[in-house]
């Protein structure tokens, strides 16, 4: 083929790009990629960790995993001596030929011709054996639990869920903002913050910054700054709460997905954004991590039903707080709640669980809570008793997310801040946003771990975050 120098150079460049694309970055391919890209009869080389070994008189089997798939890959060694030294937990490189598998557990397997042990694992002390381990036990070996099938599935779901969330926001022209971990404010006003101190100084709480500084509980106030310039913004960042709770619903360090939208004056618009975010992200998991979802729902039809409900086009249920209290009071004679539902009081976990699990059997938005039990920044409703806000309740974690229209009037917000008792002047910058081009705006926050808890059905968020921190516990 004849071509000009320019087109030849272009062809050379495209060829180079194709080689880079096809050969990757020089990294060893994952088991997932090996299985997807190669047909039976192909000579391949894999690496990973041994999940199990079975040696018989004339043949040996090993299951190899590298975290890229739910199930490991079966390796067949026709000479049992090839399995010498192989133990559960050791790392290996294996060369062999890919072949169709006669078994139902996998479509392909590897006929090994060379096995190399990279890192030994003492079979007597390695704690992860081929048996069912409790999640409580796995928490005690947090440095090894990522190799377990359950935590591996959770980790891949976290990864895909984050990609799905970013895709949703980018597709809808939101800009991601990296909100700070250090702040001089307590967004929620609850006082459950971790203080930053400088050891060895006369005034450890103020010497470094000149004032008291906390680890953030929410990036909302900082997001509102950028919503005054970019219209639609979001963040997915760590948050910290010094809440001395020992329940499986709370962590001291967790990840929060938060978003703010300018020029929004309708609660139904905000609810629509939240609903589509949950639906879109769950659908992304179904399409890209279906095996992991099926793993958790294999003996849990209610969980499978919930995932189907989250992804279908039928609108999620919507009720007001007042309607919720009425439903709960009528249910109380049979449900016998420990905390009797009364208007003006917050919904307890048992109330949220009843609404989402028993009454609606799926997601339900509860809107328009009493102003007295909600934060200062929420926009009052015309009735003077409630605020334009919502919580999304779902089976499992109960409250998945919460949001509201924000108070955008300078005078009303100033009065609310003063009534809350914040340090004088500490939120002047936040007030000033209402002086210079204020707009009606709205936002929400969702606990990322609670989203994963919802789609896995796991009881404790401690099994959903890689390194759980809670009162009395901060390993590694």
XYZ file of C-alpha atoms in Angstrom:
476
model
C 0.000 0.000 0.000
C 1.387 3.367 -1.026
C 0.783 6.438 1.143
C 2.101 9.928 1.647
C 4.610 10.730 4.362
C 1.902 12.543 6.343
C -0.597 9.688 6.163
C 2.175 7.198 6.899
C 3.101 9.147 10.010
C -0.557 9.196 11.005
C -0.864 5.458 10.371
C 2.276 4.870 12.449
C 0.852 6.961 15.299
C -2.498 5.115 15.176
C -0.671 1.805 15.109
C 1.314 2.815 18.173
C -1.885 3.786 19.981
C -3.439 0.450 19.093
C -0.409 -1.384 20.445
C -0.593 0.589 23.673
C -4.308 -0.137 23.901
C -3.977 -3.841 23.134
C -0.968 -4.455 25.353
C -2.108 -2.211 28.185
C 0.449 -0.607 30.448
C 2.757 -3.543 30.750
C 0.811 -4.778 33.776
C -0.101 -8.408 34.313
C -3.682 -8.866 33.027
C -6.450 -9.562 35.515
C -8.182 -12.925 35.561
C -11.329 -11.205 34.379
C -9.554 -9.858 31.310
C -7.837 -13.178 30.586
C -11.179 -14.980 30.638
C -12.933 -12.373 28.507
C -10.286 -11.882 25.845
C -9.078 -15.420 25.177
C -10.685 -18.444 23.560
C -10.196 -22.072 24.529
C -6.874 -23.374 23.266
C -5.014 -20.123 23.957
C -1.763 -20.286 25.896
C -2.024 -17.829 28.782
C -0.255 -16.754 31.941
C -2.037 -15.683 35.116
C -1.151 -14.523 38.600
C -3.093 -14.304 41.836
C -3.662 -15.876 45.217
C -4.662 -19.449 45.981
C -8.111 -19.791 47.496
C -8.056 -23.559 47.784
C -5.965 -26.572 46.820
C -7.085 -30.140 46.351
C -4.495 -32.834 45.620
C -5.529 -36.295 44.512
C -3.486 -39.327 43.533
C -3.229 -38.520 39.838
C -4.382 -34.927 39.554
C -4.497 -31.678 41.522
C -6.822 -28.674 41.464
C -6.403 -25.100 42.672
C -8.720 -22.119 42.698
C -6.942 -18.839 41.934
C -8.339 -15.383 42.586
C -7.072 -11.843 42.058
C -10.119 -9.819 43.129
C -11.310 -9.067 39.602
C -14.062 -11.714 39.571
C -16.587 -13.091 42.003
C -15.455 -16.657 41.498
C -11.870 -17.726 41.138
C -10.451 -19.610 38.164
C -9.962 -23.353 38.409
C -6.479 -24.575 37.537
C -5.953 -28.258 36.721
C -2.541 -29.866 37.249
C -2.327 -33.283 35.644
C 0.861 -33.965 37.579
C 0.079 -33.650 41.311
C 3.740 -32.783 41.951
C 3.056 -29.402 40.349
C 0.986 -28.567 43.420
C 3.900 -29.121 45.765
C 4.160 -26.163 48.149
C 0.807 -24.705 47.129
C -1.201 -23.614 50.153
C -4.264 -21.488 50.636
C -3.235 -17.839 50.635
C 0.058 -18.120 48.770
C 0.659 -16.010 45.662
C 1.439 -17.719 42.355
C 2.152 -17.328 38.655
C 0.752 -20.040 36.436
C 1.292 -20.669 32.747
C -0.990 -23.004 30.852
C -3.688 -23.433 28.259
C -7.219 -22.126 28.518
C -9.858 -24.807 27.968
C -13.614 -25.170 28.094
C -14.800 -26.422 31.456
C -17.196 -29.364 31.726
C -18.384 -28.076 35.102
C -21.315 -25.747 35.724
C -19.429 -23.412 38.062
C -17.294 -21.866 35.307
C -17.186 -21.803 31.530
C -13.386 -21.997 31.264
C -10.516 -23.453 33.228
C -6.758 -23.606 32.891
C -4.674 -26.669 32.151
C -1.408 -25.768 33.881
C 2.034 -26.607 32.538
C 4.078 -24.433 34.898
C 3.357 -23.280 38.456
C 5.570 -20.790 40.266
C 5.084 -19.815 43.901
C 5.799 -16.113 44.424
C 4.967 -15.750 48.095
C 4.459 -18.544 50.623
C 1.580 -18.682 53.112
C 1.843 -20.804 56.236
C -1.045 -23.255 56.011
C -1.088 -23.688 59.788
C -1.582 -19.989 60.613
C -3.312 -18.534 57.537
C -6.778 -17.640 58.908
C -8.826 -17.735 55.691
C -9.611 -21.344 54.913
C -12.114 -22.781 52.474
C -15.092 -22.568 54.783
C -17.725 -20.029 55.688
C -16.366 -17.311 57.971
C -18.625 -14.947 59.891
C -18.436 -11.260 59.115
C -17.559 -10.628 62.754
C -14.529 -12.898 62.382
C -13.473 -11.168 59.183
C -13.496 -7.791 60.960
C -10.831 -9.166 63.307
C -8.510 -9.839 60.360
C -9.127 -6.650 58.434
C -5.739 -6.846 56.719
C -6.738 -10.145 55.064
C -10.514 -9.908 54.738
C -10.388 -8.318 51.232
C -9.476 -11.819 50.000
C -12.789 -13.229 51.206
C -15.552 -13.632 48.650
C -18.023 -11.425 50.522
C -15.696 -8.470 51.091
C -14.363 -8.851 47.549
C -17.915 -8.556 46.198
C -18.606 -5.538 48.406
C -15.419 -3.848 47.207
C -16.270 -4.300 43.545
C -19.783 -2.972 44.192
C -18.299 0.102 45.896
C -16.076 0.659 42.890
C -18.894 0.321 40.357
C -21.298 2.395 42.462
C -18.827 5.271 42.587
C -18.350 5.094 38.814
C -22.143 5.027 38.384
C -22.622 8.067 40.604
C -19.928 10.054 38.814
C -21.472 9.087 35.477
C -24.916 10.265 36.583
C -23.649 13.638 37.749
C -21.361 14.224 34.781
C -24.089 13.221 32.331
C -26.296 15.863 33.976
C -23.584 18.562 33.924
C -22.722 18.667 37.608
C -19.190 19.761 38.524
C -17.343 17.795 41.191
C -15.946 19.897 44.036
C -13.307 18.672 46.495
C -14.690 19.994 49.756
C -12.305 20.308 52.726
C -11.855 17.799 55.513
C -10.853 20.567 57.933
C -13.477 23.165 58.783
C -14.296 25.757 61.402
C -18.004 24.969 61.109
C -20.397 22.302 62.324
C -22.870 22.084 59.446
C -25.487 20.098 61.324
C -25.092 22.033 64.581
C -25.143 18.803 66.569
C -21.721 19.222 68.150
C -20.681 15.610 67.344
C -17.410 16.653 65.733
C -13.786 15.619 66.084
C -11.617 18.549 67.165
C -8.225 19.111 65.554
C -5.525 19.784 68.146
C -1.809 20.567 67.997
C 0.026 18.589 70.637
C 2.711 20.254 72.718
C 1.299 23.784 72.508
C -0.199 26.006 75.156
C -3.595 26.142 73.464
C -3.825 22.865 71.482
C -7.264 23.591 70.001
C -6.392 26.977 68.532
C -2.641 27.512 68.263
C -2.207 26.178 64.728
C -5.177 27.784 62.953
C -5.892 30.533 65.438
C -9.330 29.120 66.090
C -11.080 25.849 66.854
C -11.134 23.547 63.843
C -13.037 20.286 63.322
C -13.086 17.359 60.940
C -16.023 17.901 58.633
C -19.395 16.216 59.139
C -20.677 17.539 55.797
C -19.450 19.462 52.782
C -22.829 21.126 52.216
C -21.950 24.685 53.215
C -18.815 24.623 51.060
C -20.769 23.167 48.144
C -23.230 26.055 48.407
C -20.313 28.422 47.776
C -19.630 26.792 44.416
C -23.333 26.384 43.617
C -23.347 30.193 43.533
C -21.030 30.063 40.538
C -21.420 26.681 38.814
C -25.162 26.080 39.258
C -24.847 22.292 39.765
C -22.127 20.799 41.959
C -21.468 17.629 43.930
C -18.862 15.950 46.093
C -18.008 12.453 47.256
C -15.687 12.860 50.220
C -14.979 11.390 53.656
C -16.973 12.758 56.593
C -16.445 12.289 60.313
C -18.821 12.116 63.259
C -17.879 11.670 66.920
C -21.039 9.753 67.742
C -20.406 7.121 70.451
C -22.733 4.560 68.880
C -22.087 0.824 68.791
C -24.854 -0.016 66.315
C -24.213 -1.420 62.857
C -25.717 1.739 61.306
C -23.032 4.203 62.390
C -19.368 4.850 61.654
C -17.004 7.558 62.837
C -15.509 7.879 59.358
C -17.659 7.390 56.279
C -18.190 8.665 52.740
C -20.844 11.217 51.843
C -22.279 11.961 48.423
C -23.636 15.514 48.455
C -25.058 17.757 45.751
C -26.343 21.328 45.472
C -28.357 22.889 42.661
C -28.949 26.624 42.113
C -32.184 28.038 40.661
C -34.301 25.264 42.169
C -37.429 26.395 44.004
C -39.470 23.195 43.943
C -39.084 20.281 46.322
C -40.542 17.927 43.729
C -37.719 18.882 41.338
C -35.117 17.985 43.948
C -36.873 14.719 44.761
C -36.854 13.901 41.051
C -33.078 14.395 40.884
C -32.519 12.184 43.930
C -34.810 9.459 42.637
C -33.158 9.350 39.226
C -29.703 9.282 40.839
C -30.618 6.206 42.897
C -32.341 4.538 39.953
C -29.521 5.279 37.504
C -26.751 4.156 39.851
C -28.545 0.943 40.810
C -29.164 0.199 37.143
C -25.448 0.767 36.484
C -24.702 -1.896 39.105
C -27.143 -4.323 37.504
C -25.442 -3.838 34.138
C -21.836 -3.904 35.344
C -21.805 -5.859 38.616
C -24.759 -8.184 38.203
C -22.845 -11.214 39.486
C -22.086 -9.409 42.752
C -25.716 -8.329 43.204
C -26.869 -11.891 42.508
C -24.352 -13.188 45.056
C -26.008 -11.183 47.835
C -29.562 -11.844 46.637
C -29.148 -15.578 45.987
C -31.108 -16.567 49.109
C -32.864 -13.240 49.610
C -35.822 -12.721 47.294
C -36.833 -9.528 49.108
C -33.446 -8.020 48.255
C -33.783 -9.067 44.622
C -37.254 -7.530 44.593
C -35.902 -4.294 46.065
C -33.228 -4.004 43.360
C -35.892 -4.513 40.691
C -38.079 -1.868 42.349
C -35.218 0.633 42.550
C -34.513 0.295 38.833
C -38.013 0.215 37.352
C -39.652 3.363 35.988
C -42.498 3.448 38.488
C -42.093 6.578 40.663
C -41.018 6.004 44.248
C -43.725 6.552 46.847
C -44.022 10.082 48.299
C -45.787 11.082 51.504
C -45.591 13.991 53.906
C -44.294 13.678 57.442
C -47.849 14.289 58.681
C -49.127 11.412 56.549
C -46.306 9.222 57.832
C -47.268 9.910 61.441
C -50.884 9.031 60.624
C -49.808 5.711 59.021
C -47.626 4.870 62.013
C -50.284 5.729 64.588
C -52.821 3.533 62.823
C -50.268 0.700 62.669
C -49.164 1.031 66.295
C -51.811 -1.258 67.883
C -50.340 -4.163 65.877
C -46.744 -2.990 65.392
C -46.456 -1.958 69.074
C -43.655 0.557 68.539
C -41.251 1.118 71.412
C -41.378 4.851 70.619
C -44.933 6.006 70.068
C -45.211 8.090 66.899
C -46.208 11.677 67.666
C -46.303 14.746 65.462
C -43.367 17.020 66.166
C -40.914 14.248 67.053
C -38.324 12.662 64.807
C -38.970 9.312 63.189
C -37.145 6.497 64.963
C -35.445 3.625 63.138
C -38.390 1.336 63.885
C -40.748 3.868 62.300
C -38.603 4.254 59.182
C -38.233 0.486 58.911
C -41.983 -0.042 59.133
C -42.713 2.543 56.443
C -40.107 1.259 53.962
C -40.206 -2.467 54.664
C -43.740 -3.259 55.791
C -46.046 -0.528 54.517
C -44.566 0.498 51.155
C -42.227 -2.484 50.673
C -39.785 -0.260 48.838
C -38.402 3.272 48.631
C -40.521 6.102 50.007
C -39.845 9.826 50.245
C -41.089 11.518 53.414
C -41.346 15.288 53.012
C -42.134 18.431 55.018
C -40.856 17.652 58.505
C -41.475 19.987 61.465
C -39.067 22.917 61.439
C -38.162 22.377 65.098
C -36.413 19.053 64.414
C -34.477 20.093 61.299
C -31.294 22.195 60.741
C -31.248 25.975 60.485
C -30.519 26.192 56.739
C -33.763 24.590 55.527
C -36.406 26.742 53.824
C -39.609 27.171 55.863
C -42.887 26.183 54.238
C -45.721 28.734 54.051
C -47.490 26.966 56.946
C -44.812 28.235 59.322
C -44.602 24.832 61.041
C -42.683 22.695 58.571
C -39.711 22.995 56.240
C -39.337 22.019 52.575
C -37.247 18.896 53.081
C -37.284 15.171 52.543
C -35.751 11.863 53.618
C -35.638 8.813 51.360
C -36.403 5.682 53.359
C -35.502 2.243 52.013
C -35.498 -1.331 53.331
C -32.208 -2.091 55.052
C -30.448 1.093 56.132
C -33.801 2.910 56.565
C -32.753 6.534 55.908
C -30.699 6.553 52.711
C -30.511 10.265 51.994
C -31.876 13.607 53.133
C -32.167 17.014 51.528
C -34.076 20.261 51.369
C -34.622 23.578 49.733
C -32.125 25.975 51.326
C -33.004 29.261 52.981
C -31.902 31.928 50.489
C -33.200 35.061 52.225
C -30.487 36.984 54.101
C -32.656 38.242 56.963
C -34.373 34.947 57.714
C -31.110 32.994 57.568
C -29.369 35.484 59.832
C -32.128 35.081 62.416
C -31.921 31.277 62.154
C -28.149 31.299 62.690
C -28.465 33.571 65.722
C -31.178 31.367 67.198
C -28.958 28.313 66.723
C -26.243 29.876 68.869
C -23.306 29.696 66.461
C -20.215 31.689 67.351
C -20.745 35.296 66.267
C -19.298 35.950 62.822
C -18.349 32.330 62.142
C -20.907 32.007 59.339
C -20.704 35.529 57.905
C -19.231 34.100 54.708
C -22.234 31.789 54.383
C -24.631 34.675 55.006
C -22.853 36.782 52.400
C -23.857 34.287 49.727
C -27.392 35.643 50.267
C -26.239 39.249 49.785
C -24.558 38.911 46.413
C -26.739 37.311 43.784
C -28.679 34.870 45.911
C -30.879 32.277 44.202
C -33.409 29.694 45.310
C -31.370 26.515 45.655
C -31.549 23.002 47.019
C -29.368 20.061 47.885
C -29.072 16.657 49.509
C -26.639 14.200 51.041
C -26.487 10.401 50.816
C -24.374 8.068 52.906
C -22.377 6.059 50.363
C -22.040 3.090 52.719
C -25.799 3.084 53.254
C -26.350 2.855 49.515
C -24.088 -0.214 49.369
C -25.799 -1.622 52.448
C -29.139 -1.257 50.700
C -28.142 -3.260 47.591
C -26.215 -5.956 49.495
C -28.634 -6.498 52.375
C -25.747 -6.627 54.861
C -26.734 -5.746 58.420
C -23.713 -3.654 59.366
C -21.967 -0.801 57.562
C -18.770 -2.040 59.234
C -18.702 -4.777 56.596
C -19.095 -2.276 53.763
C -16.256 0.185 54.342
C -12.684 -1.091 53.828
C -11.388 0.022 57.240
C -14.243 0.661 59.723
C -13.695 3.294 62.404
C -16.129 3.589 65.269
C -16.028 4.267 68.969
C -13.368 2.101 70.596
C -12.071 0.850 67.255
C -9.423 2.280 64.914
C -7.148 -0.479 63.680
C -4.565 -0.209 60.926
